[in-house]
Coordinates of C-alpha atoms in Angstrom, one line a residue:
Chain F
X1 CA 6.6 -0.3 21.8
X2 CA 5.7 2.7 23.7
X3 CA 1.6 2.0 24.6
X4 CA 1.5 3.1 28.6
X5 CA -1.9 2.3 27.8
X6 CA -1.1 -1.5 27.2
X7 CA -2.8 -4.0 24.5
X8 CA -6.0 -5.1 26.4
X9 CA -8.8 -3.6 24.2
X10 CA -8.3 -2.8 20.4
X11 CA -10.8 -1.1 18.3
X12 CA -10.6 -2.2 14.5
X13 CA -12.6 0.2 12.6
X14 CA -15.4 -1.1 10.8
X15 CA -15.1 0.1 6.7
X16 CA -16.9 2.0 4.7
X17 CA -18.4 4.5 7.2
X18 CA -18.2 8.2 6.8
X19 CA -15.4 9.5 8.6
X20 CA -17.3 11.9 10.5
X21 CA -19.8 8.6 12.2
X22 CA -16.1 6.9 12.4
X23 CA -14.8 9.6 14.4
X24 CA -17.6 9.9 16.5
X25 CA -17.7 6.0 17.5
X26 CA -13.8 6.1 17.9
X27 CA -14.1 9.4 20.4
X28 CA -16.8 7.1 22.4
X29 CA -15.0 3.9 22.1
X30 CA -11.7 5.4 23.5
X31 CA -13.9 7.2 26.5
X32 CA -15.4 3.7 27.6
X33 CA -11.6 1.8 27.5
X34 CA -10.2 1.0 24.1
X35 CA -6.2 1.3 24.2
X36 CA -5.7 0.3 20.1
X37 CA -7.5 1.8 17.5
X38 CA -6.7 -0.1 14.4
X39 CA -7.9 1.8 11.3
X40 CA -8.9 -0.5 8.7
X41 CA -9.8 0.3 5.0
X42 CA -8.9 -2.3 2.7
X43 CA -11.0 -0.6 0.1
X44 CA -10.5 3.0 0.4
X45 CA -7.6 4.8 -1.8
X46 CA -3.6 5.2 -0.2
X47 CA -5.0 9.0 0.0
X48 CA -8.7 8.5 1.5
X49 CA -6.5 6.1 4.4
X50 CA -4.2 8.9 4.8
X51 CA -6.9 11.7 5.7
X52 CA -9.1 8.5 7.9
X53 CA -6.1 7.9 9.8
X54 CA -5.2 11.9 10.2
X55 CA -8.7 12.6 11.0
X56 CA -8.5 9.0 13.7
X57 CA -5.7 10.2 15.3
X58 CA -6.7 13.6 15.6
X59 CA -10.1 12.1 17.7
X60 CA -8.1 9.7 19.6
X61 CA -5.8 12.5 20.8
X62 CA -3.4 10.8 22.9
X63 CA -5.7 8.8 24.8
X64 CA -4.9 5.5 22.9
X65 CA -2.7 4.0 20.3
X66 CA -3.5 4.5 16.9
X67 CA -2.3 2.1 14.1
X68 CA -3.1 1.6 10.4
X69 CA -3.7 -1.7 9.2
X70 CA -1.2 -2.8 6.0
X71 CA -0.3 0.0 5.0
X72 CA 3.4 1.4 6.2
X73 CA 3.5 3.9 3.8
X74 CA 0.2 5.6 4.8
X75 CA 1.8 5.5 8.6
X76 CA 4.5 7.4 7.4
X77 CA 2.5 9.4 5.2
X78 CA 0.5 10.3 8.3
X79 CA 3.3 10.9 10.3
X80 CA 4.6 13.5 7.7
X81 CA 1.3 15.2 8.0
X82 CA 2.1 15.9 11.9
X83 CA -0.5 12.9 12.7
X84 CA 0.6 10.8 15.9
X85 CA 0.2 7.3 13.9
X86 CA 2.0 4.7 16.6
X87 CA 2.7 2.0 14.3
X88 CA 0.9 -0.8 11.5
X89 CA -0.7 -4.3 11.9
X90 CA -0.2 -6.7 9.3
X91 CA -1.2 -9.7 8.1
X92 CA 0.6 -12.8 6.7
X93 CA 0.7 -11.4 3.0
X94 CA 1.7 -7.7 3.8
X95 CA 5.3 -6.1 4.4
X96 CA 7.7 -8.4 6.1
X97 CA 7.7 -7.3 9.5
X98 CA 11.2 -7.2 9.6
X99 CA 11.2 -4.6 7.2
X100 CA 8.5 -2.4 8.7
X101 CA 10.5 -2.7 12.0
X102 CA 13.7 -1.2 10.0
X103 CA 11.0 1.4 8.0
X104 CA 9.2 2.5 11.2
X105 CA 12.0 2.3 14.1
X106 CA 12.5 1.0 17.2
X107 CA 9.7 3.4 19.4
X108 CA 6.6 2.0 16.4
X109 CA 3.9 -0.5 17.6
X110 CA 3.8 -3.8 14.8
X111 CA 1.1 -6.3 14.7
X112 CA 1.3 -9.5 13.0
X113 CA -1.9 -11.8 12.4
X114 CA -0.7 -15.3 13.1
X115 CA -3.7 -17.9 12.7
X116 CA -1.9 -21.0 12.7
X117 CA 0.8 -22.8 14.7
X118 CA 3.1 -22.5 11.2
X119 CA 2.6 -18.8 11.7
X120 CA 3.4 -19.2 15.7
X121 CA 6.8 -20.6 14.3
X122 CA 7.9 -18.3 12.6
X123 CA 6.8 -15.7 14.6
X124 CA 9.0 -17.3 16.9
X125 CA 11.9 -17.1 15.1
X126 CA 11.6 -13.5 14.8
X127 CA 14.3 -11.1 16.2
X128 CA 13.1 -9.8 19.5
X129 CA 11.5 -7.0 19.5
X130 CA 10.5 -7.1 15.9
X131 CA 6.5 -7.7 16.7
X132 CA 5.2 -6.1 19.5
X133 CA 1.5 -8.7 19.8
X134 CA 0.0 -11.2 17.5
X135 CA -3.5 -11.1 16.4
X136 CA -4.7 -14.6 16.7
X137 CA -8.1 -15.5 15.8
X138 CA -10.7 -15.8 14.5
X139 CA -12.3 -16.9 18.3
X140 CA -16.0 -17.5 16.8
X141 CA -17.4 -17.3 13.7
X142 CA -17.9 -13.2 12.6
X143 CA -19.8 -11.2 9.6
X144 CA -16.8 -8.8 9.6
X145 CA -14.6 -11.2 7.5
X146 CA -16.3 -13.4 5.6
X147 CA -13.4 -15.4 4.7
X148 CA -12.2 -16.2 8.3
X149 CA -10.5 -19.0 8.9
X150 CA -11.6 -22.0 11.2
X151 CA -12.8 -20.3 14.5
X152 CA -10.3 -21.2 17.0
X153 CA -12.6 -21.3 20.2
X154 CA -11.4 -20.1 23.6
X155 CA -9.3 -23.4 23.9
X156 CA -7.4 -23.2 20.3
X157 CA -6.7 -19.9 20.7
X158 CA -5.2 -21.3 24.5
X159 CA -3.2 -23.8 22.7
X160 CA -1.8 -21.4 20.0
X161 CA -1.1 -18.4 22.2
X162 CA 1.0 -21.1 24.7
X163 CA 3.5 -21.6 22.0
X164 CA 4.7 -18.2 21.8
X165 CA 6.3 -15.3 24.4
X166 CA 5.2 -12.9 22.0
X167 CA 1.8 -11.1 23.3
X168 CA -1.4 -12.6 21.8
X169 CA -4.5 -10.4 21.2
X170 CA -7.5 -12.2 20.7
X171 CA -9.7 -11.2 17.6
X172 CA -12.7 -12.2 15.7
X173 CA -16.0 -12.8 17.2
X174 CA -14.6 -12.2 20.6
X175 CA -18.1 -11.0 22.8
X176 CA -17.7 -9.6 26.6
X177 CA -17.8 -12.7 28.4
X178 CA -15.7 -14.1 26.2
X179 CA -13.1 -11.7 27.5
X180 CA -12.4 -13.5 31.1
X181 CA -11.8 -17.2 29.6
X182 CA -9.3 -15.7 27.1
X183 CA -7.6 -13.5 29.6
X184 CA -6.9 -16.8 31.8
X185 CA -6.5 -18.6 28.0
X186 CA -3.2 -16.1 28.3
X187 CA -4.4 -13.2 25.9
X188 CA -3.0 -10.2 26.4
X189 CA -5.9 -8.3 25.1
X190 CA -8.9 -8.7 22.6
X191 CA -9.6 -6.9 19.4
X192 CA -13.2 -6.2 18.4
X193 CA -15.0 -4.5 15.1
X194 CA -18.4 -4.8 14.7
X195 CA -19.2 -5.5 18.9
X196 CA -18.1 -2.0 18.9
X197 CA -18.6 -0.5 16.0
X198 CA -21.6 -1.7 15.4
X199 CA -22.9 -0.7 19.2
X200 CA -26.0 1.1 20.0
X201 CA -23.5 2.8 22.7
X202 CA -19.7 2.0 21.6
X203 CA -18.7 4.1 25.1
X204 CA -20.9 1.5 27.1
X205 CA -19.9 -1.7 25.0
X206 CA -16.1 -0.7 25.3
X207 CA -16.3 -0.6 28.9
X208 CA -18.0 -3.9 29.1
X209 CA -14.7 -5.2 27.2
X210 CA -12.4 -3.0 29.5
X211 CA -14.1 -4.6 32.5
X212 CA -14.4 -7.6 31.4
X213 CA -10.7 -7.7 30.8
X214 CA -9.5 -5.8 33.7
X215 CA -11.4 -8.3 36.2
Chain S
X1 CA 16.4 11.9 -10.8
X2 CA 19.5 9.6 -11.7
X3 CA 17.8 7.3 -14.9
X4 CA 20.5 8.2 -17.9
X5 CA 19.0 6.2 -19.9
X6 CA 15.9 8.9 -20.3
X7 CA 11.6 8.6 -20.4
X8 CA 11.9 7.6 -23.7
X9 CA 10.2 4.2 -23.7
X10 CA 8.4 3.2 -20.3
X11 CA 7.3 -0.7 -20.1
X12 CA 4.3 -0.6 -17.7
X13 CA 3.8 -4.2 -17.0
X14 CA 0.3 -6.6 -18.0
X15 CA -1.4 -8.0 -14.6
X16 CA -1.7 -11.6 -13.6
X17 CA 1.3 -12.8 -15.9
X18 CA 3.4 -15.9 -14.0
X19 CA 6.6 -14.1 -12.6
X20 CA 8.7 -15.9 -15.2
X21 CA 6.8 -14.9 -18.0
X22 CA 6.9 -11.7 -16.8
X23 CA 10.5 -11.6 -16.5
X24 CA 11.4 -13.0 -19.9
X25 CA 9.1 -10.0 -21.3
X26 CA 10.4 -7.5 -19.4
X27 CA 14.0 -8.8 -20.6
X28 CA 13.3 -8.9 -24.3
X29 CA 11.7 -5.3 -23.8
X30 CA 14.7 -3.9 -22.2
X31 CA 16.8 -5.8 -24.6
X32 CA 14.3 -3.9 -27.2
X33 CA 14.9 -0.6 -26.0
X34 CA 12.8 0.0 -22.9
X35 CA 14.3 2.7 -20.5
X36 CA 11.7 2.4 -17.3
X37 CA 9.9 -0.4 -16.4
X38 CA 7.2 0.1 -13.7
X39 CA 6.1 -3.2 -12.3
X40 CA 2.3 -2.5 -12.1
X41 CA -0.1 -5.3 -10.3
X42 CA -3.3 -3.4 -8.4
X43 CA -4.4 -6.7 -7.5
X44 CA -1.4 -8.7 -5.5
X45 CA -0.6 -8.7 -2.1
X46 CA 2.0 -6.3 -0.6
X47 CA 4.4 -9.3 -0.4
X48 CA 3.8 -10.6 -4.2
X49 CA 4.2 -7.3 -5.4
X50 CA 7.5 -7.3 -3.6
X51 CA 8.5 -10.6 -4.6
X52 CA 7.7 -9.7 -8.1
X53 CA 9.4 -6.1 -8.0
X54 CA 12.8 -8.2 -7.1
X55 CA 12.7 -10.7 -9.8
X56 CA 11.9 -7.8 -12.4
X57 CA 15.3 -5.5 -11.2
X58 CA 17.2 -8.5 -11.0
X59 CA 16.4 -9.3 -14.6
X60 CA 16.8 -5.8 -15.7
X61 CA 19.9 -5.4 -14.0
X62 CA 20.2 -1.7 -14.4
X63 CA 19.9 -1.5 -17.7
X64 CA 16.6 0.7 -17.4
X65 CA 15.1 1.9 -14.7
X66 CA 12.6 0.5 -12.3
X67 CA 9.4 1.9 -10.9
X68 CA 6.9 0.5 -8.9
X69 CA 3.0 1.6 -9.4
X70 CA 1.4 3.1 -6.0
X71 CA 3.3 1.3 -3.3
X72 CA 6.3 3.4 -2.0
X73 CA 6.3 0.7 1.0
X74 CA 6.7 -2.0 -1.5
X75 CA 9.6 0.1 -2.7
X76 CA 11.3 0.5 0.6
X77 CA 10.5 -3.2 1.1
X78 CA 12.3 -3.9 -2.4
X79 CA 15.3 -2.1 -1.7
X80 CA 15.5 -3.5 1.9
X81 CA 15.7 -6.8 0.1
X82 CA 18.8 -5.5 -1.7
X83 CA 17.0 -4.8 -5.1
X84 CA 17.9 -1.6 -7.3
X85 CA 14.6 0.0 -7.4
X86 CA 14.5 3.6 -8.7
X87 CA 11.1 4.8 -7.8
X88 CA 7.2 4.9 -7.7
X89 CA 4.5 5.7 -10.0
X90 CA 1.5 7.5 -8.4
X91 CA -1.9 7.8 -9.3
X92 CA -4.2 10.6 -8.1
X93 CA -5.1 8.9 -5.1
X94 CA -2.3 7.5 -4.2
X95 CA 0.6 9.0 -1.7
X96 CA 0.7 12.6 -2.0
X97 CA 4.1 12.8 -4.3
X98 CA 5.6 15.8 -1.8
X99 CA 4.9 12.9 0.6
X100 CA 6.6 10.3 -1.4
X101 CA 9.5 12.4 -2.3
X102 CA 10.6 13.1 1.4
X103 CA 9.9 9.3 2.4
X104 CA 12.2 8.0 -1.2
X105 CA 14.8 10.8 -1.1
X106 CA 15.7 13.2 -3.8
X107 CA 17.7 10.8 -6.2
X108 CA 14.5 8.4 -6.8
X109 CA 12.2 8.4 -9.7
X110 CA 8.5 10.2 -9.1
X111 CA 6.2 9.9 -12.0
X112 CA 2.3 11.3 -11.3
X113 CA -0.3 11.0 -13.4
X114 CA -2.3 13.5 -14.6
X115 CA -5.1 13.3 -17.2
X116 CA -6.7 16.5 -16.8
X117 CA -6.2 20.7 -17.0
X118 CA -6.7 20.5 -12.6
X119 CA -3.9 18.0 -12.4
X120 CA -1.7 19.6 -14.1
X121 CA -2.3 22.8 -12.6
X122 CA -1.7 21.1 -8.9
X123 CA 1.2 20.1 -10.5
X124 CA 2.5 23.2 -11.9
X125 CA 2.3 23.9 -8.1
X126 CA 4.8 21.8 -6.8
X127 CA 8.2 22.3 -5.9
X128 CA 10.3 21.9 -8.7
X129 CA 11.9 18.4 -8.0
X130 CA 9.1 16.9 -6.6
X131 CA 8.1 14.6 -9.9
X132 CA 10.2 13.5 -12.8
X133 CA 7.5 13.2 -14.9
X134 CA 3.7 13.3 -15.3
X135 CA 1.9 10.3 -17.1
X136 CA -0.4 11.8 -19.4
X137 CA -3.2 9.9 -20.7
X138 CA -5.4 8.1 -22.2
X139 CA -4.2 8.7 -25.9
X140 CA -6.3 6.4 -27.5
X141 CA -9.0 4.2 -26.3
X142 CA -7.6 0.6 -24.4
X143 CA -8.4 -2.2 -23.0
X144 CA -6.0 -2.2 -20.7
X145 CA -7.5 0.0 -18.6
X146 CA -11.1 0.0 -18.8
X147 CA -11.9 2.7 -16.7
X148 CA -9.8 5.1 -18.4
X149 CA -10.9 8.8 -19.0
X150 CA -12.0 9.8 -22.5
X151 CA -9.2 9.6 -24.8
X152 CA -7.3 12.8 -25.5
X153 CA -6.0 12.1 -28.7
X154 CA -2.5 13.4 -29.4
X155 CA -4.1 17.1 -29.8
X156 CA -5.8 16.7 -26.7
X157 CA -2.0 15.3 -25.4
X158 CA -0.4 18.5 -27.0
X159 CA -2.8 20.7 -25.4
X160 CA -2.0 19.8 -22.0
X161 CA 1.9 19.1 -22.4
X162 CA 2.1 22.6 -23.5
X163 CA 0.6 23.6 -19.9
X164 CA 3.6 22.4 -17.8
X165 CA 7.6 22.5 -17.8
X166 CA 7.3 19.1 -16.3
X167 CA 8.3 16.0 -19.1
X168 CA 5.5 14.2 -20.3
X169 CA 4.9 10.8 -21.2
X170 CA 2.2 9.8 -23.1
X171 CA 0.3 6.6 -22.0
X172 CA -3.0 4.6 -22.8
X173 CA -3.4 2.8 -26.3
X174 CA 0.0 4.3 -28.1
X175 CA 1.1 2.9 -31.2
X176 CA 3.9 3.1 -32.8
X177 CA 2.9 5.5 -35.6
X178 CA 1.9 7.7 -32.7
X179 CA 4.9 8.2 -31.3
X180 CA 6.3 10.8 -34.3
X181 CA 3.4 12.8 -33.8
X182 CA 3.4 12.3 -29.9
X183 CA 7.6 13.6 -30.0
X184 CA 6.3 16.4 -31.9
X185 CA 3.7 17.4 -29.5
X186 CA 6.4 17.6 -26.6
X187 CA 5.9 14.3 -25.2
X188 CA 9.1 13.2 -23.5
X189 CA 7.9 9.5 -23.8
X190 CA 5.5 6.9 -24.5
X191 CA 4.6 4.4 -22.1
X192 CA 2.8 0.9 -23.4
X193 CA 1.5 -2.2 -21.7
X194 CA 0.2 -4.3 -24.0
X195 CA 1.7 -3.3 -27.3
X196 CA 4.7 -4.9 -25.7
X197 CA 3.7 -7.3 -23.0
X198 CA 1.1 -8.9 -25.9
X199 CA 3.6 -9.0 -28.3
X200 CA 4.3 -12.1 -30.2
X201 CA 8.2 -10.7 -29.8
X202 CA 8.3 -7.8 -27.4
X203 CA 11.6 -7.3 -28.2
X204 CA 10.9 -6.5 -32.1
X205 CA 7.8 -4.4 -30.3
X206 CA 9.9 -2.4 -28.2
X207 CA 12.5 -1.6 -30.7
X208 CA 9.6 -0.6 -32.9
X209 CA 8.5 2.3 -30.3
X210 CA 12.0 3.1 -29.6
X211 CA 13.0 3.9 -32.9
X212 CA 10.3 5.5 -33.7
X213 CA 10.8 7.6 -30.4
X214 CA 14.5 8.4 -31.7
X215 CA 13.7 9.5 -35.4

C-alpha cells in the first residue's frame, strides 16, 4: 500500500447519481479531508463503472486514494485508460483477495469487508501483506444498505477489530462523534456514504470526520 | 485464438442450475459435439461464478473451449485457480474488448456481441485480432432472454454477417433446422442455451445442431 495520505476517512460513493453531482461532492469531500474514495455502483454496467471511476479519479487528482468496489477488472480497465485507480475493496463473495493481490501487484490498495469474527479468522490467516484494512461494520443501523447485518456498536466493533493486526476501518452508520470512541475502539479510520454524500456541505461534513478523527 | 476445435457449436449455459447438474449438461453437450462453452450466470457472485467456471473446465477437460460471459476478473481468478479457461464473452457494456484483450493476452478467446448495423461498424473498427468472433443475435424470438432485441430472422442474420470479415455466430432461439440456412448465410456458428441445456438428452441435442452445422 502506497496511501501517504493514510486510511482515516473513506468516502463510499453513494449510487445512482449523475456523475457530474458525483464528481462535484467527491471534489468537496476530498477538500474537507477524505483520504479513500471508494466508488461504488453495484448496479451500473462493467462500462458505465469504468467511465465513473475514470471521471472519480480524474476529480480526485492525486489528493486521495481512489478504489473501485468489486470490480478488479474495471481497476485494471481504468488503469488501461491512463486513470490513477489505487486499488479494489471487496466483500466476502467477490474475488479472493489473494488473487486480486497477484492481479493488481504489490504497490495496489485491497479492502476486505469482514463482519464477523469467522471473517476476522480468516483474515488472519492471510499472507501478510495480502489486505491492506478491513471494513468492519455495520456500527449503527444505516438506509444505505438495507440488508446490513447486526449493527456492531462502538464496543463490537472494539471487540472484533482487537482480534486482528490487520487495519480496521469502521463503516456503516458511523456519525462524527462517533469518530473519537472508535478511534480509541482501535479503528484505523471510518468509511461513510450517505453522512457525506448526502451532505448539505460534503466539504464541511468531511472535515467534521477528519477532525473528529484526527483529535 | 488457439480453439481447434472451431465456433461451430457454442453451449451458452441456463442460469440458476445446481453446479452438478450443470456439469453433467455441459458433459453430455461436449460429448454431443459442443466446441465452446461459455459459463453464463448474470446473477452469482464473483466467487460462485468462479467456483462454477472451475467445475465446468474441469468437466470439459479441453475437449472444447471455455468462455466466461462479462467477467474477465472471474477469468483471471479461474485460471489463477489452475483452471483452463480460454476467454470471455462481452456484451456491449461490458469491458471494452481492446481492454480485455490487453488484460487476457493475444492467445485467449474474445467473442462480442453485436446485434445491430452500429455494432458492427465499431467493430469493423478494431484492430484485427482484437475479437474472435461477434455473437449475432437474436435469430428467433426466446425466452431465454427476455429483453432481447427484435428478432433478425436468418435474413436479418445474413444481412449483417455480410457487413464484417469477422466470424459470426448466430445466437437467440436457433433450431436445428436453422442451422443449414444460418451456414449458408455465413454464420460461422450457432450458439444455443436452452435447446441444449432443456433437453431431455442434451447430448442427442447437441449432436443434432452439430451435424446439422457439418452437412
Amino acid at each position: 500500500m502506497t496511501v501517504s495520505t493514510g486510511l482515516s476517512l473513506h468516502l463510499v460513493t453513494a449510487e445512482g447519481l449523475p456523475t457530474d453531482t458525483l464528481c462535484a461532492i467527491v471534489d468537496a469531500a476530498v477538500d474537507g479531508g477524505v483520504t479513500i474514495v471508494q466508488v461504488r455502483e453495484k448496479t451500473a454496467s462493467a462500462r458505465e463503472l469504468i467511465e465513473r471511476t475514470v471521471r472519480v479519479s480524474d476529480t480526485v487528482a492525486g489528493r486521495a486514494a481512489v478504489l473501485v468496489d468489486d470490480r478488479v477488472d474495471v481497476v485494471l480497465a481504468a488503469r488501461d485508460r491512463g486513470a490513477r485507480v489505487d486499488g479494489v475493496h471487496l466483500g466476502q463473495s467477490d474475488l479472493p483477495v489473494e488473487v486480486a493481490r497477484r492481479l493488481l501487484g504489490a504497490e495496489s490498495v485491497i479492502g476486505l469487508t469482514a463482519n464477523t469474527v469467522e471473517h476476522l479468522t480468516v483474515a488472519a490467516a492471510l499472507r501478510a501483506g495480502t489486505v491492506d484494512y478491513l471494513g468492519v461494520g455495520v456500527i449503527r443501523p444505516t438506509a444505505t444498505k438495507p440488508d446490513h447485518p447486526k449493527p456492531l456498536g462502538v464496543d463490537g466493533f472494539a471487540a472484533l477489530a482487537a482480534r486482528t493486526d490487520i487495519p480496521c476501518v469502521a463503516i456503516g452508520g458511523v456519525r462524527p462523534d462517533d469518530a473519537a470512541d472508535l478511534r480509541a475502539a482501535g479503528a484505523a479510520g471510518v468509511a461513510v456514504v450517505s453522512a457525506i454524500c448526502g451532505a448539505s456541505d460534503p466539504r464541511v461534513a468531511a472535515r467534521a470526520f477528519r477532525e473528529a478523527m484526527s483529535r
